[in-house]
Coordinates of C-alpha atoms and ligand atoms in Angstrom, one line a residue:
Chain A
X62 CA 15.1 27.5 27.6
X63 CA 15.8 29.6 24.7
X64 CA 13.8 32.7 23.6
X65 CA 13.1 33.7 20.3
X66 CA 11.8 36.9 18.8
X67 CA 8.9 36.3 17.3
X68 CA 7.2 39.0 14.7
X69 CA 3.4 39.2 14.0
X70 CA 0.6 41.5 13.3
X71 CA -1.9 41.5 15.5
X72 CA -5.2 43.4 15.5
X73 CA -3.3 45.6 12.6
X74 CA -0.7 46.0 14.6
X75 CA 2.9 44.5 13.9
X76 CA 4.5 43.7 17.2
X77 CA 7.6 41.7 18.0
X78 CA 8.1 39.9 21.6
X79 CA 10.6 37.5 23.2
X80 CA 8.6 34.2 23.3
X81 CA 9.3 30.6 24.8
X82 CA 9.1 28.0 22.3
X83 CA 7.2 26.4 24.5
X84 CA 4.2 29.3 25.0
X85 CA 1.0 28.9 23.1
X86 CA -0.5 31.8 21.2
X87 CA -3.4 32.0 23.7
X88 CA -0.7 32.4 26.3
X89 CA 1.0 35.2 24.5
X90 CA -2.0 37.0 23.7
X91 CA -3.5 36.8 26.9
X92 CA -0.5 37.4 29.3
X93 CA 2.2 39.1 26.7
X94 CA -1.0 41.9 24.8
X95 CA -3.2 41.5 27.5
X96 CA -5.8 40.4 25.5
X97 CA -8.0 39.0 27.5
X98 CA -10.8 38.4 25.1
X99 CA -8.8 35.6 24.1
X100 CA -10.2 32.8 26.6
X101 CA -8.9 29.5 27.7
X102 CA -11.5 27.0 28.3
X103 CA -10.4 23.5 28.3
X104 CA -6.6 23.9 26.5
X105 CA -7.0 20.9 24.4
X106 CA -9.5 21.8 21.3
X107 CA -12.5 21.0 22.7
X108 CA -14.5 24.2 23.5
X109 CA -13.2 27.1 21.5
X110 CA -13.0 30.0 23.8
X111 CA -10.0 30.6 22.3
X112 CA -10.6 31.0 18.9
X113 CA -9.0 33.3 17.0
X114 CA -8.6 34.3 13.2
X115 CA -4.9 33.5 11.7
X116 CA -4.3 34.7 8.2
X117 CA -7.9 34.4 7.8
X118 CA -8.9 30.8 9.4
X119 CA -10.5 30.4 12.3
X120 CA -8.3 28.4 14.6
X121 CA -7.8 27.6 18.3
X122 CA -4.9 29.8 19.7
X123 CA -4.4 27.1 22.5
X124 CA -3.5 24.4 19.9
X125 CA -1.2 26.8 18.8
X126 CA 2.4 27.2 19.4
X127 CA 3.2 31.2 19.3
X128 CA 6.0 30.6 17.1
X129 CA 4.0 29.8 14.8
X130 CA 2.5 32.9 14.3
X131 CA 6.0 34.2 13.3
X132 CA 5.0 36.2 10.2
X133 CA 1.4 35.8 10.5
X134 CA -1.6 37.9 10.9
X135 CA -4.1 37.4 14.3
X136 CA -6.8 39.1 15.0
X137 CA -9.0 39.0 18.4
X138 CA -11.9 40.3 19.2
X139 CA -11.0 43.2 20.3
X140 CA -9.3 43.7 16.7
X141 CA -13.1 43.9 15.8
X142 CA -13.3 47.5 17.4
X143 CA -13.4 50.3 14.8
X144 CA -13.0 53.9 15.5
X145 CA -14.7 53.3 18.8
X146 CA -17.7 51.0 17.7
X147 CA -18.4 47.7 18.2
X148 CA -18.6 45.5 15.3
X149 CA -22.1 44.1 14.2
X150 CA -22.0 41.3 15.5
X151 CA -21.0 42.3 18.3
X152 CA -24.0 44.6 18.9
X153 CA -26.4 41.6 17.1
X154 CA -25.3 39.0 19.7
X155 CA -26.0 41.7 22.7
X156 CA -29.3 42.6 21.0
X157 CA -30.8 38.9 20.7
X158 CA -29.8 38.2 24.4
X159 CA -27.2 36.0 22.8
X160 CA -24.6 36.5 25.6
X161 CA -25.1 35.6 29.1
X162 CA -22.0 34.7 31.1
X163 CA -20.0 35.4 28.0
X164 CA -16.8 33.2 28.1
X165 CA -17.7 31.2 24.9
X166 CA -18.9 35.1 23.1
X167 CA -15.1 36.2 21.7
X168 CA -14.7 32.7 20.0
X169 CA -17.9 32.0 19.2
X170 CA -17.9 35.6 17.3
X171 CA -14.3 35.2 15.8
X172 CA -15.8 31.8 13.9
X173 CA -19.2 33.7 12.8
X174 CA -16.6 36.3 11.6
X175 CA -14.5 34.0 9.8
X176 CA -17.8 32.1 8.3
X177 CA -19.2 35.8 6.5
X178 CA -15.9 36.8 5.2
X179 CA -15.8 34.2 3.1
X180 CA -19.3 33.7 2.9
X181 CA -21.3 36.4 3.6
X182 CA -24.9 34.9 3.0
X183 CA -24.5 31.5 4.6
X184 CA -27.7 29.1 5.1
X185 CA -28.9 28.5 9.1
X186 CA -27.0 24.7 8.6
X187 CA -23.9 26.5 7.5
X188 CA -23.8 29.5 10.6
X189 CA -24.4 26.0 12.4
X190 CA -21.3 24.0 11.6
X191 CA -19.1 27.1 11.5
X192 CA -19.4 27.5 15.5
X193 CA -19.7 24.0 16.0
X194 CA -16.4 23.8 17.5
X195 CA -17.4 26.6 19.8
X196 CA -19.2 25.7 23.1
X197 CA -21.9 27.6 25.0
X198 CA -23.0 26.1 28.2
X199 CA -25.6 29.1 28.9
X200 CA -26.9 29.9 25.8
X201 CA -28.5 26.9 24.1
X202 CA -27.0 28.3 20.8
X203 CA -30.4 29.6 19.4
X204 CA -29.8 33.0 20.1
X205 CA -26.2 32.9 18.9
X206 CA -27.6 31.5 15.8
X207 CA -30.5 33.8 15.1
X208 CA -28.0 36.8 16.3
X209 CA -25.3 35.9 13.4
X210 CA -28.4 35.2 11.4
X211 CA -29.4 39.1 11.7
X212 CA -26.3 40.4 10.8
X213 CA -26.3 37.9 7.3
X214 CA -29.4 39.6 7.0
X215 CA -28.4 43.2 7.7
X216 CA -30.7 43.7 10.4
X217 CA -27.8 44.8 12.4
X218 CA -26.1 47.2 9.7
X219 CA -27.5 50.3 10.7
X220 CA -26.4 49.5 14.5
X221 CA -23.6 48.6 13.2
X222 CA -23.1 52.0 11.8
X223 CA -20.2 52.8 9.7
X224 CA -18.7 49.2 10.6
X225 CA -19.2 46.1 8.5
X226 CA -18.5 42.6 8.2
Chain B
X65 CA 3.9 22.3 29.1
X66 CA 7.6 20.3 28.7
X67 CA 10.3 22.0 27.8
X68 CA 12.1 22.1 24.5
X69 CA 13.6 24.0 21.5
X70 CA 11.7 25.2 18.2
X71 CA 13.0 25.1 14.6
X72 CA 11.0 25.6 11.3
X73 CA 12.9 24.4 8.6
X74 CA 11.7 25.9 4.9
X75 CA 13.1 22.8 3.6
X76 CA 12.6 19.3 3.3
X77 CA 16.3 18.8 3.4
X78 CA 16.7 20.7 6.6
X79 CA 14.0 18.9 8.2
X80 CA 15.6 15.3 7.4
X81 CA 18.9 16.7 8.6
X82 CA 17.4 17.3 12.1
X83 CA 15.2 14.6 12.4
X84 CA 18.4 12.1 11.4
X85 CA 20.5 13.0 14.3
X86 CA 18.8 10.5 16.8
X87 CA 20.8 12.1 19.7
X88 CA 18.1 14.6 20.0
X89 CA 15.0 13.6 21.1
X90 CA 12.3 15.4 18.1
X91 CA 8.6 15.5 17.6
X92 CA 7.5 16.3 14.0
X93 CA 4.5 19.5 14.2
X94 CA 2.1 19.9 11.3
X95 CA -1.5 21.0 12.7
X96 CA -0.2 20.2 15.8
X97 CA -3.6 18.9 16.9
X98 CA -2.5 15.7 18.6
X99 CA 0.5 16.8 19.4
X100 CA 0.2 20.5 21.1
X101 CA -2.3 18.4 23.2
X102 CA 0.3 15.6 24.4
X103 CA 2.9 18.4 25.1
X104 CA 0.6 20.0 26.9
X105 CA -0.6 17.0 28.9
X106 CA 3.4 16.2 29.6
X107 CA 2.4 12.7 27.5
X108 CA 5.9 13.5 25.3
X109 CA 9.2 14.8 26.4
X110 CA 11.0 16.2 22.5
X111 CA 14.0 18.0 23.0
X112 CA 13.5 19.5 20.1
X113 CA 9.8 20.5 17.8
X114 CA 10.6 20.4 14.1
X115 CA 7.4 22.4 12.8
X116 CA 7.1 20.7 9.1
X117 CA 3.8 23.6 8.7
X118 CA 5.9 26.3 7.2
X119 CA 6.8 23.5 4.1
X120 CA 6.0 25.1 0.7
X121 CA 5.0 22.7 -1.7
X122 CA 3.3 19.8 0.7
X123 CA -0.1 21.3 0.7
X124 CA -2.2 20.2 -2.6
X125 CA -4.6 18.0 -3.9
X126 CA -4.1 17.5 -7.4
X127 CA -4.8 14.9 -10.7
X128 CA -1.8 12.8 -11.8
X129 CA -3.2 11.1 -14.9
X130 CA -5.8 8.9 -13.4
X131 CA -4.6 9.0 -9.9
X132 CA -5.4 11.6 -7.0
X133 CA -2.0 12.9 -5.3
X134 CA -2.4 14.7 -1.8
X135 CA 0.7 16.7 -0.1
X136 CA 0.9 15.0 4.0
X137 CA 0.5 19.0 5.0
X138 CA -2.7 19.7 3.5
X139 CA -5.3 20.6 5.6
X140 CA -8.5 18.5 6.5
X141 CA -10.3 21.7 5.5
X142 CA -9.4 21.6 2.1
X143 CA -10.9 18.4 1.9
X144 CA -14.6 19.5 2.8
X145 CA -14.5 21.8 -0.3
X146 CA -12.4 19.4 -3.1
X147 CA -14.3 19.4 -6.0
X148 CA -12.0 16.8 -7.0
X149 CA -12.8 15.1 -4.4
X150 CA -16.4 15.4 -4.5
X151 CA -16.3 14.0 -8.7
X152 CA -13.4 11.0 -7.8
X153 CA -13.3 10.2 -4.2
X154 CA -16.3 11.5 -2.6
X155 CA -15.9 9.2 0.3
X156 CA -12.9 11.3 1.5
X157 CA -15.0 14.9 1.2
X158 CA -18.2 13.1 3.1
X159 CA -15.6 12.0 5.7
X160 CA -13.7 15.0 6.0
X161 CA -17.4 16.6 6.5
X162 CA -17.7 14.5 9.7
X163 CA -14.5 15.3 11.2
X164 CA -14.2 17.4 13.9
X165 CA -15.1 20.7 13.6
X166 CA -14.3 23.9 11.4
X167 CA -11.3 25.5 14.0
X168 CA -9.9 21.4 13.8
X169 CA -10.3 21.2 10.6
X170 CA -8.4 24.6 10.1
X171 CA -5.0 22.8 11.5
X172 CA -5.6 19.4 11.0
X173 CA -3.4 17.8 8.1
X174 CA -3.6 14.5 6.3
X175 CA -0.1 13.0 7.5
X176 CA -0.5 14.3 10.7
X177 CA -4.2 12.0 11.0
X178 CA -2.0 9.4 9.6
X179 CA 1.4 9.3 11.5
X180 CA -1.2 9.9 14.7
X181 CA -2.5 6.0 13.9
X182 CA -5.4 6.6 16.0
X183 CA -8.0 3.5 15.6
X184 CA -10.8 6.2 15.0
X185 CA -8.5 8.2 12.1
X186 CA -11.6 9.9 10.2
X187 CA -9.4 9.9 6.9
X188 CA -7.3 6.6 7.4
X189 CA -10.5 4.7 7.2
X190 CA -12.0 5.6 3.7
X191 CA -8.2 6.0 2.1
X192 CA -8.0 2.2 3.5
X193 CA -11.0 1.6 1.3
X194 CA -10.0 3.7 -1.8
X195 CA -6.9 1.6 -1.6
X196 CA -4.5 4.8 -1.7
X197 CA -0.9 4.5 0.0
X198 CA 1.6 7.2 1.5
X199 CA 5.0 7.5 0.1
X200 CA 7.5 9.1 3.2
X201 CA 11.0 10.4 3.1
X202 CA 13.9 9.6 5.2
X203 CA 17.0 11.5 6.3
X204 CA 19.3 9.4 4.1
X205 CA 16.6 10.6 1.5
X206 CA 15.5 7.4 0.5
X207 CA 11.6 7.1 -0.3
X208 CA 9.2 4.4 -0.1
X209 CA 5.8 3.6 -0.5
X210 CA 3.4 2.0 2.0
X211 CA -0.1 1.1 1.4
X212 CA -2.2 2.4 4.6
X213 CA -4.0 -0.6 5.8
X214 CA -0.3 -1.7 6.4
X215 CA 0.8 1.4 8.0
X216 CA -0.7 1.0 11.8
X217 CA 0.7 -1.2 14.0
X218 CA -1.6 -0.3 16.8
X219 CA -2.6 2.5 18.8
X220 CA -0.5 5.9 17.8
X221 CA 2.0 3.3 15.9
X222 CA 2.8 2.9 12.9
X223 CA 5.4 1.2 10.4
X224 CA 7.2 5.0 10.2
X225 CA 10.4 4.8 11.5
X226 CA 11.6 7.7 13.5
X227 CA 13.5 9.6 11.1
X228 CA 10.7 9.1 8.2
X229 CA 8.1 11.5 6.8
X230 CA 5.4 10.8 5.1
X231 CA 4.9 13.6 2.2
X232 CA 2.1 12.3 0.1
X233 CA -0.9 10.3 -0.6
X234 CA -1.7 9.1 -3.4
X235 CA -5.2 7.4 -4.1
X236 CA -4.8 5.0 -6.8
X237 CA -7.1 5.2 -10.2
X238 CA -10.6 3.3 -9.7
X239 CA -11.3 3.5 -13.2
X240 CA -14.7 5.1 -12.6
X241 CA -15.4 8.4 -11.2
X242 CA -19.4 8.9 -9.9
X243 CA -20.8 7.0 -12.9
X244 CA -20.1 3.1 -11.7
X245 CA -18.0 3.9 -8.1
X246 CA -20.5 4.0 -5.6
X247 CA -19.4 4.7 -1.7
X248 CA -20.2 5.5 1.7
X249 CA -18.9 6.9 5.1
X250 CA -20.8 6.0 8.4
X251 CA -19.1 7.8 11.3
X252 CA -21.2 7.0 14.4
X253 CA -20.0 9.3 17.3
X254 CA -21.2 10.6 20.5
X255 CA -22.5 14.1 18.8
X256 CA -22.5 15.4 15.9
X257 CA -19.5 18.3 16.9
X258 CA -15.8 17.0 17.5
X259 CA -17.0 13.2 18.4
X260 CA -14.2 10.8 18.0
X261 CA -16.0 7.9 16.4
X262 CA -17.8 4.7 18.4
X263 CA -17.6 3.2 15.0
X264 CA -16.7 4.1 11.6
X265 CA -17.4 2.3 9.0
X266 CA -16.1 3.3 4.7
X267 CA -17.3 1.3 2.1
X268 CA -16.4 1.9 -2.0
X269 CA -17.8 -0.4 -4.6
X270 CA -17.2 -1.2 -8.5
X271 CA -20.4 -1.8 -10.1
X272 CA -21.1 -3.2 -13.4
X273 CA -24.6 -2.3 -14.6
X274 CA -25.9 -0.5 -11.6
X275 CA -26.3 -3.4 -8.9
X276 CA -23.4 -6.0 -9.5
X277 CA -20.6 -5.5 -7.7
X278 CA -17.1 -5.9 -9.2
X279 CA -14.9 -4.9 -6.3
X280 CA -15.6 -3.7 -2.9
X281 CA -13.2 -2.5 -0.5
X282 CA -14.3 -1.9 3.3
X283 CA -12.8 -0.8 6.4
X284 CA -13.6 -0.4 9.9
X285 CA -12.6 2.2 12.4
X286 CA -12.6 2.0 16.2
X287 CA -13.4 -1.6 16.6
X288 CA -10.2 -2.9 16.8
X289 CA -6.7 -1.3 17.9
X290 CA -5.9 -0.1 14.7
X291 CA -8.5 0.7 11.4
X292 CA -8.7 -2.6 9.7
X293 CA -9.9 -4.1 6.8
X294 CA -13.4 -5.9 6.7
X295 CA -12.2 -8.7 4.1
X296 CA -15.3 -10.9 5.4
X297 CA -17.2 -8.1 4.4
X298 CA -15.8 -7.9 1.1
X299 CA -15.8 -11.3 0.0
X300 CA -19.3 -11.5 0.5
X301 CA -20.3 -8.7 -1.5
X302 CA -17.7 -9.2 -4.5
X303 CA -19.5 -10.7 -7.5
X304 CA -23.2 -10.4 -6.1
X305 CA -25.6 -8.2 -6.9
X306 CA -26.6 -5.5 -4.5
X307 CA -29.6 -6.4 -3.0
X308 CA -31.7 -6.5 0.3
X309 CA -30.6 -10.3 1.5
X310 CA -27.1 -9.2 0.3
X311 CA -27.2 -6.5 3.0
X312 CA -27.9 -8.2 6.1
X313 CA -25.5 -11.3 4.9
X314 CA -22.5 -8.2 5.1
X315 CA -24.0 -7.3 8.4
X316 CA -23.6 -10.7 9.8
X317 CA -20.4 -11.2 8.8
X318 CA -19.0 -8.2 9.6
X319 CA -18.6 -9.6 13.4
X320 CA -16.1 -11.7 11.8
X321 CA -13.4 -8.8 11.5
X322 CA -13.6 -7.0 13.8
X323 CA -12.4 -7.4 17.2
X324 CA -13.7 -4.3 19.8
X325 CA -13.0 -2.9 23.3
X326 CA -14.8 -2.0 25.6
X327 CA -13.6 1.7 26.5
X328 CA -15.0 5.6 28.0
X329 CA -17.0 5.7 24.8
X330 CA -18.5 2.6 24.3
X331 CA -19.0 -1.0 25.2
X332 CA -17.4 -3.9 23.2
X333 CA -20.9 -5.0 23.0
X334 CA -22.9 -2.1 21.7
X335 CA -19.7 -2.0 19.1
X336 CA -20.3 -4.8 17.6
X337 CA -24.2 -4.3 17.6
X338 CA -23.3 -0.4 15.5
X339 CA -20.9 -2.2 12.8
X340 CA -23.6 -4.2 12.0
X341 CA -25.8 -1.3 11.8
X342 CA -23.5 1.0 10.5
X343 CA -22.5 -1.7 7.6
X344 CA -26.7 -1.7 6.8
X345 CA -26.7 1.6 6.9
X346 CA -23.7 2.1 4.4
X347 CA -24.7 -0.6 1.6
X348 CA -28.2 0.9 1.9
X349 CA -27.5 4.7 1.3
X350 CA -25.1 3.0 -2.1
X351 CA -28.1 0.9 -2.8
X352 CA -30.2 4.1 -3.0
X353 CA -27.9 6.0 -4.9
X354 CA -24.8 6.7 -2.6
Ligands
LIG94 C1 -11.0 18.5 19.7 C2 -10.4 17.6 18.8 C3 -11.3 16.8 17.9 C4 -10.7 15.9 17.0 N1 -11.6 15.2 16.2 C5 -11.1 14.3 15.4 C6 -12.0 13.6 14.5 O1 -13.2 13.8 14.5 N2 -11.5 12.6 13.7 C7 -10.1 12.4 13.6 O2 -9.7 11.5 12.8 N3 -9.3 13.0 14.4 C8 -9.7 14.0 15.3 N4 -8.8 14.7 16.1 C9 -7.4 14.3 16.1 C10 -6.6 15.2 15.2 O3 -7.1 16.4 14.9 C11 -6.3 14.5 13.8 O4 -5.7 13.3 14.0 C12 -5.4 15.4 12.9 O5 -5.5 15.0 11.6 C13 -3.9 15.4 13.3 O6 -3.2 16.2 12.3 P1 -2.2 17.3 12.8 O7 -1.7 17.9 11.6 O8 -2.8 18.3 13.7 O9 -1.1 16.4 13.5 P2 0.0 16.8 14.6 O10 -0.6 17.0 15.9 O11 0.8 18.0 14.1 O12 0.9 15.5 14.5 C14 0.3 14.3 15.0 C15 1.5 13.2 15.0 O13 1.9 12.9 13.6 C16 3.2 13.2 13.4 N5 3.3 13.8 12.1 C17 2.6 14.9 11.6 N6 2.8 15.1 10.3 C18 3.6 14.1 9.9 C19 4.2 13.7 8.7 N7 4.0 14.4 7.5 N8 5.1 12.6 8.6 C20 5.3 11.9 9.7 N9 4.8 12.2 11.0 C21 4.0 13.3 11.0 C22 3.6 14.2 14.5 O14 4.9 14.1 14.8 C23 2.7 13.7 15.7 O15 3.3 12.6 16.3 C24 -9.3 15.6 17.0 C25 -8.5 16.4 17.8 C26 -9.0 17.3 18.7 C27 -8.1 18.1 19.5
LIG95 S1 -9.3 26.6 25.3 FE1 -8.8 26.2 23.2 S2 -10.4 25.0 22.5 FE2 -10.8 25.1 24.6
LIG96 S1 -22.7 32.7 27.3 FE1 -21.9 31.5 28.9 S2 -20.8 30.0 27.8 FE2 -21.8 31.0 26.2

């Protein structure tokens, strides 16, 4: 099969990689970056592990064919990260005990962080159907709620120090 | 997943050049939502994905005179916030609300929930009863209009012929915006989250003074092998007035149209026992207000 040369920015960074047509995002991020924040759970839509934001939507990087990203902007969770610190929701989901085994945590934050940037004072129904394409089989999705609740909030700005939504 | 090459044309024209050379085997890509999932699954073998996403100029929803004109690329998310949606076919926003989920949603386009001709298509079924039609494009550039409750054929076929895109849909002009169109999407699925329907039911009316009813258009999703029209349905409630006795008459007939499987999500049974309810449910939520 052919390789192309595919060009995006990821996490800030602009990288270019020899891809297969055939690879998915979530198998380029994963095994090409190594960024294994980027989870596969069911490869087929269904659970959202591997959620990640593309020019600013919230999408699921196994539905994805890479070279569509040609051009495009990704970030992960680890993207998230500044100057060392976690990002607030990050430290608001391990504050409310909203992580337990963690495989759904990277997507499930990647949609709560596509939700506040455009709307950064969303109601309890709207944090709802934002991650409702993200599934949490330990959880029960209380916490999760009530931790991107706190951040909407600010309750998690000061922990959050010098990092913001 | 299968094997095969990638192009993604800028153009229309280049994608009807490649997609008229039958020699090689090609799958149109849009949100690629149905079909990332069958390559994955080895379901389809394309020698070659034409990805129709990187199209300028397919992604809109826009006013043309009285009419409602929608680009095939534009995504179902769009559709959840259209305030010209929510003043002149609210029907499509409240069903766009129910479909899916936000990452879905993200990717998922119009013409790809279309060309997918999947019984339970969450927008197929209230553009059915708004009347609306696509018009496609083929690689000798010749275009044609085709209303949608003709376009399925059955399960994932449709009237498209293989080198034919569909690039708009256009929702004709119901000479009424909230004032005297009154509608209703029923989307019963097994959760709230990413269910494909059990039964879906759309329902838009013309009324005349509140409660008479001029026109009604219905269709049904999921309850047959494609979505169908419910002309039982609609005879019965054309020239009445809305009322109570009205309501379960629709109900009863409604058994009429449709013709349901038994599948994983549901028993022919229990189908026919939700479009009854579902039909209720719908003419009641118009009669208080919809
Ligand atoms: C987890 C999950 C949940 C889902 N939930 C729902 C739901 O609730 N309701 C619902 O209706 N659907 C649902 N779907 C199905 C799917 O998301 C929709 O049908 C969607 O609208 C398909 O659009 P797409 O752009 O992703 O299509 P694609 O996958 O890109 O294409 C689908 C098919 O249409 C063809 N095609 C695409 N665009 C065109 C065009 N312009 N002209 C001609 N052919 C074209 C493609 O070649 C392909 O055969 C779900 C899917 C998943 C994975
Ligand atoms: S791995 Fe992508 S949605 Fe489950
Ligand atoms: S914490 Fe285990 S799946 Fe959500």
């Amino acid at each position: 099969m052919k390789k192309y040369t595919l060009h995006m920015v990821v996490n800030g960074e602009e990288i270019s990689i020899e891809t297969k047509p055939n690879a998915t995002l979530l198998e380029v991020l994963r095994d090409e970056l190594n960024l294994m924040e980027v989870k596969e759970g069911c490869g087929q839509g269904d659970c959202g592990a591997c959620a990640v934001i593309l020019d600013g939507k919230a999408v699921n990087s196994c539905l994805t064919l890479a070279m569509q990203a040609e051009g495009r902007e990704i970030t992960t969770l680890s993207g998230l990260n500044k100057n060392g610190k976690i990002h607030p929701l990050q430290k608001s989901f391990v504050s409310h005990g909203a992580i337990q085994c963690g495989f759904c945590t990277p997507g499930m934050i990647m949609s709560a962080k596509a939700l506040l940037d455009k709307n950064p004072h969303p109601t309890r129904d709207e944090i709802k159907i934002a991650i409702s394409g993200n599934l949490c089989r330990c959880t029960g999705y209380k916490k999760i709620i009530e931790a991107i609740e706190a951040v909407t909030k600010g309750k998690e700005e000061k922990e959050g120090e010098n990092v913001r939504a | 997943m299968v094997e095969f090459d990638y192009i993604a044309p800028k153009t229309m024209d280049e994608v009807l050049e490649v997609i008229g050379k039958p020699e090689r085997k090609n799958s149109l890509l849009a949100g690629g939502t149905n079909l990332i999932v069958n390559l994955r699954a080895n379901k389809i073998k394309p020698e070659i994905v034409v990805d129709i996403s990187r199209l300028a100029d397919f992604s809109y929803i826009r006013k043309d005179g009285e009419k409602i004109k929608i680009g095939s690329l534009t995504n179902i998310s769009e559709f959840t916030t259209s305030e010209l949606l929510n003043h002149q076919a609210k029907i499509l926003r409240e069903s766009s609300i129910q479909f899916a989920n936000p990452l879905i949603r993200n990717k998922a386009t119009i013409g790809g929930n279309l060309a997918d001709a999947s019984p339970a298509a969450d927008a197929a079924i209230p553009l059915i009863a708004l009347g609306a039609k696509v018009e496609t494009i083929d690689s000798n550039h010749k275009k044609r209009e085709i209303p949608i409750e003709e376009l399925f054929l059955a399960p994932n076929k449709t009237l498209l012929k293989k080198d034919e895109v569909i690039t708009e849909i256009e929702i004709p002009s119901l000479n009424g915006n909230n004032g005297n169109l009154k509608s209703a999407y029923e989307k019963l699925g097994l959760r709230n989250a990413m269910a494909i329907s059990i039964v879906s039911v759309a329902i838009v009316l013309k009324l005349k003074d509140g409660k008479y009813i001029d026109d009604a258009k219905v269709a049904l999703g999921s309850i047959a092998p494609k979505p169908i029209r419910a002309r039982n349905v609609e005879n019965v409630l054309k020239e009445e007035t809305l009322s109570q006795s009205l309501i379960e008459k629709s109900a009863e007939v409604v058994l009429d149209d449709i013709n349901p499987i038994t599948d994983v999500r549901a028993s022919a049974d229990y189908r026919r026992m939700m479009s009854k309810a579902l039909i209720k449910n719908a003419l009641n939520k118009i009669m208080l207000g919809g």
